[in-house]
Short mmCIF file of C-alpha atoms and ligand atoms in Angstrom, two decimals:
data_model
loop_
_atom_site.label_atom_id
_atom_site.label_comp_id
_atom_site.label_asym_id
_atom_site.label_seq_id
_atom_site.Cartn_x
_atom_site.Cartn_y
_atom_site.Cartn_z
CA MET A 1 -0.08 -0.11 -0.02
CA ARG A 2 2.81 2.41 1.06
CA ALA A 3 4.89 1.47 -1.96
CA ARG A 4 1.88 2.01 -4.30
CA ARG A 5 1.17 5.38 -2.79
CA VAL A 6 4.81 6.53 -3.23
CA LEU A 7 4.83 5.34 -6.76
CA ILE A 8 1.71 7.27 -7.73
CA GLY A 9 3.05 10.32 -5.76
CA LEU A 10 6.06 10.26 -8.24
CA SER A 11 4.31 9.78 -11.50
CA GLY A 12 0.52 10.16 -10.66
CA ALA A 13 -0.48 11.49 -14.10
CA LEU A 14 1.46 8.90 -16.09
CA LEU A 15 0.06 5.94 -13.97
CA GLY A 16 -3.25 7.53 -13.73
CA ALA A 17 -3.54 7.52 -17.63
CA ALA A 18 -2.09 4.11 -17.81
CA LEU A 19 -4.27 2.47 -14.84
CA SER A 20 -7.72 4.13 -15.70
CA ALA A 21 -9.12 0.98 -14.29
CA GLN A 22 -7.80 1.93 -10.90
CA ALA A 23 -9.09 5.37 -10.89
CA PRO A 24 -10.32 5.06 -7.31
CA VAL A 25 -6.57 4.90 -6.29
CA SER A 26 -5.84 8.22 -7.62
CA ASP A 27 -9.24 9.50 -6.08
CA VAL A 28 -7.91 8.45 -2.65
CA ASP A 29 -4.65 10.14 -3.23
CA ALA A 30 -6.34 13.50 -4.29
CA HIS A 31 -8.28 13.61 -1.05
CA ILE A 32 -5.07 12.66 0.91
CA ALA A 33 -3.39 15.47 -0.83
CA ALA A 34 -6.26 17.83 -0.03
CA ALA A 35 -6.04 16.77 3.52
CA LYS A 36 -2.48 17.37 3.85
CA ALA A 37 -2.55 20.68 2.31
CA ALA A 38 -5.29 21.56 5.05
CA ALA A 39 -3.23 20.15 7.74
CA GLY A 40 -0.12 22.16 7.11
CA LEU A 41 2.22 22.03 10.01
CA ASP A 42 -0.70 22.55 12.49
CA TYR A 43 -2.68 19.33 12.22
CA ARG A 44 -0.13 16.66 11.39
CA ALA A 45 -1.23 14.00 13.98
CA THR A 46 -4.85 14.40 12.87
CA PHE A 47 -3.86 14.02 9.42
CA VAL A 48 -1.72 11.02 9.90
CA ASN A 49 -4.22 9.28 12.17
CA LEU A 50 -7.21 9.80 10.01
CA CYS A 51 -5.58 9.25 6.66
CA PHE A 52 -3.47 6.41 7.49
CA PRO A 53 -5.35 4.48 10.16
CA GLY A 54 -3.73 1.17 9.26
CA ALA A 55 -0.42 2.49 10.31
CA ASN A 56 -1.24 1.71 14.03
CA PRO A 57 -3.59 -1.50 14.62
CA ALA A 58 -5.08 0.20 17.81
CA LEU A 59 -6.19 3.16 15.64
CA ALA A 60 -7.63 0.88 13.01
CA ASN A 61 -9.98 -0.68 15.70
CA PRO A 62 -9.90 1.38 19.08
CA ALA A 63 -12.26 -0.88 20.62
CA ALA A 64 -9.78 -3.92 20.38
CA ALA A 65 -7.14 -1.89 21.99
CA PRO A 66 -5.52 -3.71 25.03
CA ALA A 67 -6.37 -2.63 28.67
CA ARG A 68 -9.98 -1.54 28.21
CA GLY A 69 -10.96 1.08 30.70
CA ALA A 70 -7.31 1.56 31.68
CA ALA A 71 -5.35 2.46 28.58
CA PRO A 72 -1.97 3.90 29.20
CA PRO A 73 -2.05 7.80 28.82
CA GLY A 74 -0.77 7.56 25.26
CA GLY A 75 -2.92 4.86 24.17
CA ARG A 76 -6.36 5.00 22.51
CA ALA A 77 -9.71 5.23 24.06
CA ALA A 78 -11.20 2.38 26.20
CA ALA A 79 -14.76 1.87 24.99
CA GLY A 80 -16.89 1.90 27.77
CA GLY A 81 -14.46 1.78 30.76
CA ARG A 82 -14.96 -1.74 32.18
CA GLY A 83 -13.07 -2.73 35.51
CA ALA A 84 -11.20 -1.07 37.95
CA ALA A 85 -8.43 0.97 36.30
CA ALA A 86 -5.08 1.23 37.88
CA THR A 87 -3.49 4.54 37.98
CA PRO A 88 -0.51 4.70 35.53
CA ASP A 89 2.81 6.19 36.61
CA ARG A 90 2.06 9.91 37.35
CA ALA A 91 5.34 10.83 35.86
CA THR A 92 3.93 9.91 32.33
CA TRP A 93 1.02 11.98 32.37
CA TYR A 94 0.58 14.63 35.18
CA ALA A 95 0.29 18.11 34.03
CA SER A 96 -0.44 21.26 35.94
CA PRO A 97 -3.66 23.22 35.28
CA TYR A 98 -3.64 26.50 33.20
CA LYS A 99 -5.88 29.38 32.84
CA VAL A 100 -6.06 29.60 28.94
CA PHE A 101 -8.68 32.50 28.58
CA ASP A 102 -10.07 34.75 31.04
CA ASN A 103 -12.88 32.43 31.75
CA PHE A 104 -11.60 29.02 30.50
CA TYR A 105 -9.26 26.68 32.01
CA TRP A 106 -7.08 23.67 31.00
CA LEU A 107 -7.38 20.68 33.35
CA GLY A 108 -6.02 17.88 31.21
CA THR A 109 -3.30 15.45 31.46
CA ARG A 110 -0.53 15.47 28.74
CA GLN A 111 -2.60 13.32 26.60
CA HIS A 112 -6.12 14.01 27.31
CA SER A 113 -7.88 17.37 27.98
CA SER A 114 -10.65 18.38 30.25
CA TRP A 115 -11.72 21.95 30.45
CA ALA A 116 -13.69 24.37 32.73
CA LEU A 117 -15.69 27.14 31.35
CA ARG A 118 -16.53 29.61 34.08
CA THR A 119 -19.79 31.57 33.59
CA SER A 120 -21.73 34.01 35.86
CA GLU A 121 -23.63 31.17 37.41
CA GLY A 122 -21.19 28.45 37.91
CA LEU A 123 -18.70 26.15 36.10
CA ILE A 124 -19.16 23.84 33.07
CA ILE A 125 -16.73 21.18 32.65
CA ILE A 126 -16.24 19.99 29.17
CA ASP A 127 -15.02 16.29 28.79
CA THR A 128 -13.47 14.57 31.94
CA ASN A 129 -10.62 12.12 31.51
CA PHE A 130 -9.96 8.52 32.96
CA ALA A 131 -11.29 7.82 36.47
CA TRP A 132 -7.85 8.22 37.84
CA ALA A 133 -7.40 11.81 36.57
CA THR A 134 -10.44 13.21 38.22
CA GLU A 135 -9.07 14.05 41.58
CA PRO A 136 -5.40 15.28 40.69
CA GLU A 137 -6.35 17.11 37.38
CA ILE A 138 -10.07 18.36 37.47
CA ILE A 139 -10.92 18.93 41.32
CA ASP A 140 -7.30 19.70 42.56
CA GLY A 141 -6.70 21.74 39.25
CA LEU A 142 -9.69 23.87 39.68
CA THR A 143 -8.77 24.38 43.36
CA ALA A 144 -5.28 25.36 42.47
CA LEU A 145 -6.62 27.86 39.78
CA GLY A 146 -8.75 29.52 42.62
CA LEU A 147 -12.08 27.95 41.41
CA ASP A 148 -14.48 25.87 43.61
CA PRO A 149 -15.36 22.49 42.47
CA ARG A 150 -18.76 22.69 44.06
CA GLN A 151 -19.53 25.29 41.47
CA ILE A 152 -19.57 22.70 38.82
CA LYS A 153 -23.07 22.84 37.39
CA TYR A 154 -22.81 20.90 34.23
CA VAL A 155 -20.40 18.25 32.91
CA VAL A 156 -20.66 17.91 29.02
CA ILE A 157 -19.22 14.73 27.71
CA SER A 158 -18.40 14.81 23.91
CA HIS A 159 -18.70 10.88 23.67
CA ALA A 160 -18.59 7.79 25.79
CA HIS A 161 -15.36 6.61 25.72
CA GLY A 162 -13.43 6.00 28.97
CA ASP A 163 -10.70 8.53 28.12
CA HIS A 164 -13.28 11.35 28.08
CA ASP A 165 -16.17 10.37 30.35
CA GLN A 166 -14.94 8.34 33.37
CA GLY A 167 -15.02 11.36 35.59
CA ALA A 168 -18.61 12.23 35.01
CA ALA A 169 -20.21 9.99 37.53
CA GLU A 170 -17.81 11.29 40.30
CA LEU A 171 -18.44 14.90 39.53
CA GLN A 172 -22.15 14.25 39.35
CA LYS A 173 -22.21 12.39 42.75
CA ARG A 174 -19.97 14.67 44.58
CA PHE A 175 -21.01 18.11 43.36
CA GLY A 176 -24.48 17.47 41.94
CA ALA A 177 -23.44 18.43 38.50
CA LYS A 178 -25.82 17.64 35.53
CA VAL A 179 -24.24 15.34 33.10
CA VAL A 180 -24.89 16.30 29.34
CA MET A 181 -24.39 13.40 26.69
CA GLY A 182 -25.66 12.45 23.25
CA ALA A 183 -28.65 10.04 23.28
CA ALA A 184 -26.94 7.22 21.73
CA ASP A 185 -23.95 7.52 24.06
CA TRP A 186 -26.31 7.40 27.10
CA GLU A 187 -27.60 4.23 25.91
CA SER A 188 -24.12 2.67 25.90
CA THR A 189 -23.00 4.23 28.99
CA LEU A 190 -26.03 3.15 31.04
CA GLN A 191 -25.31 -0.57 29.85
CA ARG A 192 -21.83 -0.54 31.76
CA PRO A 193 -21.58 -2.50 34.97
CA ALA A 194 -21.70 -0.73 38.15
CA THR A 195 -17.97 -1.74 38.57
CA ALA A 196 -16.80 0.24 35.61
CA ALA A 197 -13.98 2.51 36.17
CA GLY A 198 -15.32 5.78 37.57
CA GLY A 199 -18.84 4.38 38.04
CA VAL A 200 -21.98 4.97 35.71
CA PRO A 201 -23.65 8.47 35.88
CA THR A 202 -27.40 8.86 36.12
CA ARG A 203 -28.95 9.98 33.18
CA ASP A 204 -29.44 13.74 33.18
CA MET A 205 -29.62 15.78 30.00
CA VAL A 206 -29.95 13.95 26.70
CA VAL A 207 -28.93 15.78 23.37
CA GLY A 208 -30.76 14.41 20.20
CA PRO A 209 -29.64 14.71 16.70
CA ALA A 210 -30.95 18.45 16.49
CA GLY A 211 -28.34 19.55 19.11
CA MET A 212 -29.09 21.90 21.84
CA LYS A 213 -28.15 25.23 23.34
CA LEU A 214 -26.96 24.90 26.80
CA THR A 215 -27.12 28.02 28.89
CA LEU A 216 -25.63 28.76 32.12
CA GLY A 217 -25.73 32.49 33.40
CA ASP A 218 -24.15 34.64 30.83
CA THR A 219 -22.69 31.98 28.61
CA THR A 220 -24.46 29.69 26.08
CA ILE A 221 -22.79 26.50 24.57
CA ASP A 222 -24.06 25.49 20.91
CA ILE A 223 -23.96 21.67 21.27
CA VAL A 224 -23.96 20.28 17.85
CA SER A 225 -24.72 16.71 17.34
CA THR A 226 -21.84 15.03 15.31
CA PRO A 227 -22.38 11.39 15.14
CA GLY A 228 -19.55 9.46 13.62
CA HIS A 229 -16.63 8.48 16.10
CA THR A 230 -19.52 7.14 18.33
CA PRO A 231 -23.13 7.36 17.43
CA GLY A 232 -23.77 10.09 19.97
CA THR A 233 -20.79 12.37 19.56
CA LEU A 234 -21.14 16.00 20.45
CA SER A 235 -18.99 18.94 19.12
CA TYR A 236 -19.40 22.41 20.39
CA VAL A 237 -19.18 26.11 19.67
CA PHE A 238 -19.09 28.69 22.46
CA PRO A 239 -17.48 32.10 23.26
CA VAL A 240 -14.83 32.77 25.74
CA LYS A 241 -13.15 35.91 26.70
CA ASP A 242 -9.49 36.99 25.83
CA GLN A 243 -8.66 40.05 27.89
CA GLY A 244 -12.31 41.16 27.72
CA ARG A 245 -12.55 40.43 23.93
CA THR A 246 -14.84 37.55 22.82
CA VAL A 247 -13.26 34.78 21.12
CA VAL A 248 -15.12 31.89 19.72
CA VAL A 249 -14.10 28.47 20.11
CA ALA A 250 -14.97 25.31 17.84
CA TYR A 251 -14.51 22.11 19.79
CA SER A 252 -14.17 18.85 17.75
CA GLY A 253 -15.70 16.07 20.06
CA GLY A 254 -14.57 12.86 18.30
CA THR A 255 -11.83 12.05 15.91
CA LEU A 256 -10.95 8.54 14.76
CA THR A 257 -12.79 6.52 12.01
CA GLY A 258 -11.10 3.35 12.47
CA ALA A 259 -13.93 0.84 13.07
CA PHE A 260 -16.21 1.90 10.18
CA GLY A 261 -15.19 -0.95 7.65
CA THR A 262 -17.16 -1.04 4.57
CA ASN A 263 -20.24 0.56 6.06
CA ALA A 264 -20.69 3.61 3.78
CA ALA A 265 -23.55 4.98 5.87
CA ARG A 266 -21.15 5.36 8.77
CA TRP A 267 -18.68 7.10 6.68
CA ASP A 268 -21.17 9.28 5.25
CA GLU A 269 -22.67 10.23 8.69
CA TYR A 270 -19.17 11.09 10.04
CA ILE A 271 -18.44 13.29 6.97
CA ALA A 272 -21.80 15.06 7.20
CA SER A 273 -21.14 15.60 10.95
CA GLN A 274 -17.66 17.33 10.19
CA GLN A 275 -19.39 19.66 7.63
CA ARG A 276 -22.10 20.37 10.17
CA ILE A 277 -19.70 21.62 12.84
CA ALA A 278 -17.58 23.29 10.41
CA GLN A 279 -20.44 25.33 9.41
CA ALA A 280 -21.66 26.21 12.95
CA ALA A 281 -17.96 27.32 13.50
CA ALA A 282 -17.88 29.53 10.52
CA GLY A 283 -21.29 31.01 11.24
CA ALA A 284 -20.27 31.76 14.83
CA GLY A 285 -16.78 33.24 13.65
CA ALA A 286 -14.79 30.64 15.55
CA THR A 287 -11.06 31.21 15.61
CA VAL A 288 -10.11 28.77 18.12
CA LEU A 289 -9.87 25.01 17.52
CA LEU A 290 -9.98 22.56 20.31
CA SER A 291 -10.08 18.81 20.57
CA ASN A 292 -10.09 16.51 23.72
CA HIS A 293 -6.72 15.07 22.77
CA SER A 294 -3.69 17.14 22.87
CA GLU A 295 -2.11 15.15 20.11
CA TYR A 296 -4.79 16.99 17.87
CA ASP A 297 -4.85 20.50 19.15
CA ASN A 298 -1.51 20.76 21.05
CA ALA A 299 -3.42 21.88 24.03
CA TYR A 300 -0.82 20.88 26.50
CA THR A 301 2.17 22.75 24.57
CA LYS A 302 -0.12 25.85 23.86
CA ALA A 303 -1.32 25.93 27.66
CA ARG A 304 2.18 26.34 28.67
CA LEU A 305 2.84 29.04 26.06
CA ILE A 306 0.13 31.37 27.39
CA ALA A 307 2.73 32.74 29.87
CA ALA A 308 5.38 33.24 27.35
CA LYS A 309 6.28 36.53 25.80
CA ARG A 310 4.49 37.28 22.42
CA GLU A 311 6.32 38.70 19.76
CA ALA A 312 4.72 41.53 17.70
CA GLY A 313 1.93 40.30 15.58
CA GLU A 314 1.62 36.96 17.53
CA ASP A 315 -1.68 36.17 18.69
CA HIS A 316 -2.92 34.20 21.78
CA PRO A 317 -1.43 30.76 21.21
CA PHE A 318 -4.78 29.06 20.92
CA VAL A 319 -6.05 31.47 18.29
CA VAL A 320 -5.60 29.85 14.81
CA GLY A 321 -8.04 32.23 12.92
CA ALA A 322 -11.31 31.15 11.13
CA ALA A 323 -9.33 29.60 8.15
CA GLY A 324 -7.25 27.62 10.51
CA VAL A 325 -10.47 26.20 12.40
CA GLN A 326 -12.00 25.23 8.86
CA ARG A 327 -8.64 23.57 7.73
CA TYR A 328 -9.06 21.16 10.73
CA PHE A 329 -12.40 20.09 9.73
CA THR A 330 -11.18 19.80 6.17
CA VAL A 331 -8.57 17.22 7.17
CA MET A 332 -11.17 15.31 8.85
CA THR A 333 -13.54 15.37 5.85
CA GLU A 334 -10.99 14.67 3.30
CA CYS A 335 -9.13 11.94 5.23
CA ALA A 336 -12.64 10.12 6.01
CA THR A 337 -13.33 10.50 2.29
CA ALA A 338 -10.17 9.03 1.20
CA SER A 339 -10.37 6.18 3.87
CA LYS A 340 -14.08 5.52 2.79
CA LEU A 341 -12.89 4.96 -0.92
CA ARG A 342 -9.83 3.00 0.02
CA VAL A 343 -11.89 0.33 1.95
CA GLY A 344 -14.35 0.39 -0.81
CA ALA A 345 -17.20 1.27 1.26
CA LYS A 346 -20.63 0.65 -0.20
ZN1 LIG B 1 -13.19 8.07 21.58
#
């Protein structure tokens, strides 16, 4: 596969003419080229993981990754999060919390991100993390930043995989936070055994295909239904303040396409979802692109750059501009289209 791609890359026009029966191969290459151009230097990991999923067996089938519910920090999501999860060596994952915008805080490990949005009526946590990160990163992180975990009113979960949702039940139980999740992901979550890592949250707010606006005090999150990575994946568009100025964030809730196989409907659903969130982001003037994996948005690196001196003309490290936001979703759309063609999905 790799050799064929290189060959076509070297003499694409020539081969394309000679092997017109294999036109789909050059179609695949055209979409990969479009994704690569959109990725530029900013979104290399998203490009590689989505356009070449076969390079890593765990990526090709996340559900088959070892250590379900207790994936090592660099590993893939554990579907469901079953079984008690041992805490990995802290030296491999711990990161200090950072204030990223006036009212927006990063509470991630070096691999996975959780965020706090501060409103006039309390806090919204966007994604949690593995259960073992709830206390050191979210609860202690908020406290270290001068915020009160008892002010958590909502926990919004982008999708029901253990690396993003295992903290939800604990925050719900301890602080009375309402958990918000896509309808289909609630269904899979509620099927987990009571012994699942982090426990099982009680169903609070269910987001259907039409999405919803979640308002707390002075802040509204536009929750966009983006099924694909999981059937209930949610993505978001919301405003934050940068030194008093409003900046709009687009948040990509689910990334990998590995398990779709030849099911064209699933590929099409994923692609339509990326187009939907891209459109919502454009409509709201989003200039910040976030993910729940630092691998995709460089959140851990950028969070530490907030305090660094900015050269003349340099913007806030998380601001990539409206075109930069759109390029991210172009990478997702083009790679998914290439992968769908490559596997011969029908
Ligand atoms: Zn996932």
